[in-house]
CSV table of C-alpha atoms in Angstrom, one decimal:
chain,number,residue,atom,x,y,z
A,28,MET,CA,-34.0,11.2,205.2
A,29,HIS,CA,-37.3,10.1,205.6
A,30,ARG,CA,-40.1,11.1,203.3
A,31,CYS,CA,-43.6,11.2,204.2
A,32,SER,CA,-46.0,10.1,202.1
A,33,ASN,CA,-48.7,12.3,203.5
A,34,CYS,CA,-47.4,15.5,203.2
A,35,GLY,CA,-44.5,14.8,200.3
A,36,VAL,CA,-41.6,16.6,202.5
A,37,TRP,CA,-38.2,15.1,203.2
A,38,THR,CA,-36.6,15.2,207.2
A,39,ALA,CA,-34.2,13.9,208.8
A,40,HIS,CA,-36.3,13.1,212.3
A,41,ARG,CA,-39.0,10.5,212.7
A,42,ASN,CA,-42.1,12.4,212.8
A,43,CYS,CA,-43.1,14.4,209.9
A,44,PRO,CA,-42.7,18.6,211.3
A,45,LEU,CA,-46.4,19.1,209.2
A,46,CYS,CA,-48.7,16.4,210.3
A,47,LYS,CA,-46.6,14.8,212.9
A,48,ARG,CA,-47.1,11.1,211.8
A,49,GLN,CA,-44.3,8.6,212.6
A,50,LEU,CA,-42.1,7.8,209.4
A,51,THR,CA,-40.9,4.6,208.4
A,52,ASP,CA,-37.4,3.8,208.9
A,53,ARG,CA,-36.7,3.3,205.3
A,54,ILE,CA,-33.7,5.9,204.4
A,55,ALA,CA,-34.2,6.7,201.1
A,56,SER,CA,-31.8,8.0,198.5
A,57,LEU,CA,-31.3,11.5,197.3
A,58,ASN,CA,-29.8,12.2,193.9
A,59,MET,CA,-29.9,16.2,194.3
A,60,TYR,CA,-28.0,16.5,191.3
A,61,PRO,CA,-28.1,14.4,188.2
A,62,PRO,CA,-25.1,12.7,186.8
A,63,TYR,CA,-22.7,14.9,185.2
A,64,GLN,CA,-21.7,13.5,181.9
A,65,SER,CA,-18.7,15.2,180.8
A,66,ASP,CA,-17.7,15.4,176.9
A,67,ALA,CA,-14.4,16.1,177.0
A,68,LYS,CA,-12.9,12.9,176.9
A,69,TYR,CA,-14.9,12.3,173.5
A,70,ARG,CA,-14.1,15.7,172.1
A,71,ASN,CA,-10.3,15.3,173.1
A,72,LEU,CA,-10.6,12.0,170.9
A,73,LYS,CA,-12.0,13.9,167.9
A,74,GLN,CA,-9.0,16.6,168.2
A,75,ARG,CA,-6.6,13.9,167.9
A,76,VAL,CA,-8.3,12.3,164.8
A,77,PHE,CA,-8.5,15.5,162.9
A,78,LEU,CA,-4.6,16.4,164.1
A,79,PHE,CA,-3.8,12.9,162.8
A,80,ILE,CA,-5.7,13.8,159.4
A,81,ALA,CA,-3.9,17.3,159.2
A,82,ILE,CA,-0.3,15.3,159.5
A,83,PHE,CA,-1.2,12.4,157.2
A,84,ILE,CA,-2.2,15.4,154.1
A,85,ILE,CA,0.8,17.5,154.9
A,86,SER,CA,3.4,14.9,155.4
A,87,SER,CA,1.9,13.1,152.4
A,88,SER,CA,1.7,16.3,150.0
A,89,LEU,CA,5.2,16.8,150.9
A,90,LEU,CA,6.1,13.5,149.9
A,91,ILE,CA,4.9,13.6,146.4
A,92,ASN,CA,5.9,17.3,146.0
A,93,LEU,CA,9.8,16.7,146.4
A,94,LEU,CA,9.2,13.3,144.5
A,95,THR,CA,7.6,15.2,141.2
A,96,THR,CA,8.3,18.7,141.2
A,97,PRO,CA,11.1,19.6,144.0
A,98,ASP,CA,11.8,23.0,142.1
A,99,GLN,CA,8.0,24.0,142.6
A,100,LEU,CA,7.2,24.0,146.5
A,101,TRP,CA,3.5,23.8,145.9
A,102,VAL,CA,2.9,22.0,149.0
A,103,PHE,CA,3.0,25.3,150.7
A,104,TYR,CA,-0.9,26.1,149.0
A,105,ILE,CA,-1.8,22.6,150.9
A,106,VAL,CA,0.1,23.2,154.5
A,107,GLY,CA,-1.6,26.9,154.6
A,108,PRO,CA,-5.7,25.7,154.4
A,109,VAL,CA,-4.9,22.3,156.6
A,110,LEU,CA,-3.1,23.8,159.3
A,111,TYR,CA,-5.9,26.4,159.6
A,112,ALA,CA,-8.4,24.1,159.1
A,113,LEU,CA,-7.3,21.8,161.6
A,114,LEU,CA,-7.6,24.8,164.0
A,115,PHE,CA,-11.0,26.0,162.9
A,116,ILE,CA,-11.9,22.7,163.6
A,117,ASN,CA,-10.3,22.1,167.1
A,118,HIS,CA,-10.7,25.4,168.4
A,119,THR,CA,-13.6,27.4,166.8
A,120,ILE,CA,-15.8,24.3,166.9
A,121,LEU,CA,-14.8,22.0,169.2
A,122,SER,CA,-13.4,23.9,172.1
A,123,LYS,CA,-15.4,25.6,174.9
A,124,ALA,CA,-13.2,28.8,174.5
A,125,HIS,CA,-15.1,31.9,175.0
A,126,VAL,CA,-16.3,33.2,171.6
A,127,GLY,CA,-14.1,36.6,171.9
A,128,SER,CA,-11.0,34.5,171.7
A,129,LYS,CA,-12.4,32.6,169.0
A,130,ILE,CA,-12.9,35.7,167.2
A,131,ILE,CA,-9.4,36.9,167.7
A,132,PHE,CA,-8.1,33.2,167.4
A,133,GLN,CA,-9.8,33.0,164.0
A,134,VAL,CA,-8.4,36.8,163.0
A,135,LEU,CA,-4.8,35.3,163.8
A,136,ALA,CA,-5.3,31.9,162.3
A,137,LEU,CA,-6.8,33.5,159.2
A,138,SER,CA,-4.0,36.2,158.6
A,139,ALA,CA,-1.6,33.5,159.1
A,140,MET,CA,-2.8,31.4,156.2
A,141,LEU,CA,-3.3,34.1,154.2
A,142,VAL,CA,0.2,34.9,154.5
A,143,VAL,CA,1.4,31.2,153.9
A,144,ILE,CA,-0.5,31.3,150.5
A,145,ASP,CA,0.6,35.2,149.7
A,146,VAL,CA,4.4,34.1,150.2
A,147,ALA,CA,3.8,31.0,147.9
A,148,GLY,CA,2.3,32.9,145.2
A,149,GLY,CA,5.1,35.4,144.6
A,150,SER,CA,4.8,37.6,148.0
A,151,THR,CA,2.9,40.0,146.0
A,152,ARG,CA,1.4,41.3,149.8
A,153,TRP,CA,-2.0,41.4,148.6
A,154,SER,CA,-2.7,39.7,151.9
A,155,ILE,CA,-0.7,42.4,154.0
A,156,HIS,CA,-2.4,45.4,151.7
A,157,TYR,CA,-6.0,44.6,151.4
A,158,VAL,CA,-7.5,41.2,153.2
A,159,ILE,CA,-5.8,41.5,156.7
A,160,PRO,CA,-6.8,45.1,157.4
A,161,PHE,CA,-10.5,44.5,156.2
A,162,LEU,CA,-10.1,40.9,158.4
A,163,VAL,CA,-9.3,43.2,161.4
A,164,ILE,CA,-12.3,45.4,160.7
A,165,LEU,CA,-15.0,42.8,160.0
A,166,ALA,CA,-14.0,41.0,163.5
A,167,THR,CA,-14.3,44.5,165.5
A,168,LEU,CA,-17.8,44.8,164.2
A,169,MET,CA,-18.7,41.3,165.3
A,170,VAL,CA,-17.1,41.7,168.6
A,171,THR,CA,-19.1,45.4,168.9
A,172,ILE,CA,-22.3,43.8,167.4
A,173,ILE,CA,-22.1,41.2,170.5
A,174,ILE,CA,-21.6,43.8,173.0
A,175,LEU,CA,-24.7,45.9,171.5
A,176,ARG,CA,-26.5,42.7,171.7
A,177,LYS,CA,-25.6,41.6,174.8
A,178,PRO,CA,-25.1,44.3,177.1
A,179,MET,CA,-25.1,42.5,180.3
A,180,LYS,CA,-22.3,40.7,179.2
A,181,TRP,CA,-20.1,43.5,178.0
A,182,ARG,CA,-17.7,43.0,180.9
A,183,GLU,CA,-16.7,39.5,179.1
A,184,TYR,CA,-15.9,41.1,175.5
A,185,LEU,CA,-14.6,44.5,177.2
A,186,GLY,CA,-10.5,42.6,176.9
A,187,TYR,CA,-11.2,41.0,173.7
A,188,MET,CA,-12.7,44.9,172.4
A,189,MET,CA,-9.5,46.1,173.3
A,190,THR,CA,-7.2,43.8,171.6
A,191,MET,CA,-9.6,44.2,168.7
A,192,ILE,CA,-8.7,48.1,168.7
A,193,PHE,CA,-5.1,47.2,169.5
A,194,LEU,CA,-4.5,45.1,166.4
A,195,GLY,CA,-6.6,48.1,164.6
A,196,PHE,CA,-3.0,50.0,164.5
A,197,ILE,CA,-1.3,46.9,163.4
A,198,PRO,CA,-1.6,47.4,159.6
A,199,VAL,CA,-0.4,50.9,159.9
A,200,LEU,CA,2.9,49.6,161.7
A,201,LEU,CA,3.4,46.9,158.8
A,202,PHE,CA,3.1,50.3,156.4
A,203,LEU,CA,5.5,52.5,158.6
A,204,SER,CA,7.8,49.3,158.6
A,205,ALA,CA,8.0,49.2,154.8
A,206,LEU,CA,6.3,45.8,154.7
A,207,SER,CA,2.9,47.1,153.2
A,208,TYR,CA,3.0,50.1,150.4
A,209,VAL,CA,-0.4,50.7,150.0
A,210,LEU,CA,-1.5,52.8,152.9
A,211,TRP,CA,-5.4,53.5,152.3
A,212,PRO,CA,-6.4,50.0,153.9
A,213,SER,CA,-4.5,50.3,156.5
A,214,ALA,CA,-5.4,53.8,157.3
A,215,VAL,CA,-9.0,53.1,157.4
A,216,THR,CA,-8.8,50.0,159.5
A,217,ALA,CA,-6.3,52.4,162.0
A,218,LEU,CA,-9.3,55.2,161.8
A,219,TYR,CA,-12.1,52.3,162.5
A,220,ALA,CA,-10.1,51.1,165.6
A,221,LEU,CA,-10.0,54.9,167.2
A,222,LEU,CA,-13.5,55.7,166.4
A,223,THR,CA,-14.5,52.3,167.9
A,224,PHE,CA,-12.6,53.4,170.9
A,225,ILE,CA,-13.7,56.9,171.1
A,226,GLY,CA,-17.3,55.7,170.7
A,227,MET,CA,-16.7,53.5,173.8
A,228,GLY,CA,-15.8,56.3,175.7
A,229,LEU,CA,-18.6,58.3,174.7
A,230,PHE,CA,-21.8,56.1,175.1
A,231,ALA,CA,-20.4,53.5,177.6
A,232,ASN,CA,-22.3,53.7,181.0
A,233,LYS,CA,-20.1,54.6,183.9
A,234,THR,CA,-19.3,51.3,185.0
A,235,MET,CA,-17.6,50.3,181.8
A,236,LYS,CA,-15.8,53.7,182.0
A,237,ASN,CA,-14.6,52.8,185.6
A,238,GLU,CA,-13.5,49.5,184.4
A,239,ILE,CA,-11.5,51.1,181.3
A,240,VAL,CA,-9.8,53.1,183.4
A,241,ARG,CA,-9.2,50.5,185.7
A,242,ARG,CA,-7.5,47.9,183.2
A,243,PHE,CA,-5.2,50.8,181.4
A,244,HIS,CA,-4.4,52.0,185.0
A,245,PHE,CA,-5.0,55.8,183.6
């Protein structure tokens, strides 16, 4: 490529197409795009560091627990939060995953951590009865707000919204299977999921309705 110092244009010809001046034989090197600086390697290193820290904490706590009070496994109070913190840092903060998947992942990870703590504390099922149902409601509300604030990106979040609506009926299934014996939080969560689905059907535009029909093969 040659550059005309008079017109400032680049051309493969020896004469400028505008002023017709003869251009020099110097071939300029064009950097059409800036060099891409990937942080994947540095991010991967940080994820492995946090993984090692989590393994160190869990293994040390397990050893101390077994050597001091083997009849009381208090180590599970540490395992749950440490694993959740590891997943929170490596997936929610450091990864480039979609926001919708991060919200769903948080619901599942938090639910698992709460169940572990609940079981370690005597299994009174407070996590299944109350916390997890309202956690699902909160996550569904967050996805709804994101779609309302970013209507141009509704197609990206539609699958995550449908997943949250499905999760909204899980507490009712836990009640029917006798794993939970407090009905009203599960019923509220299912009702909220149902109202969200009805709202999508009533207020969605034609394109979104067609997308819902296509995904469910109605």
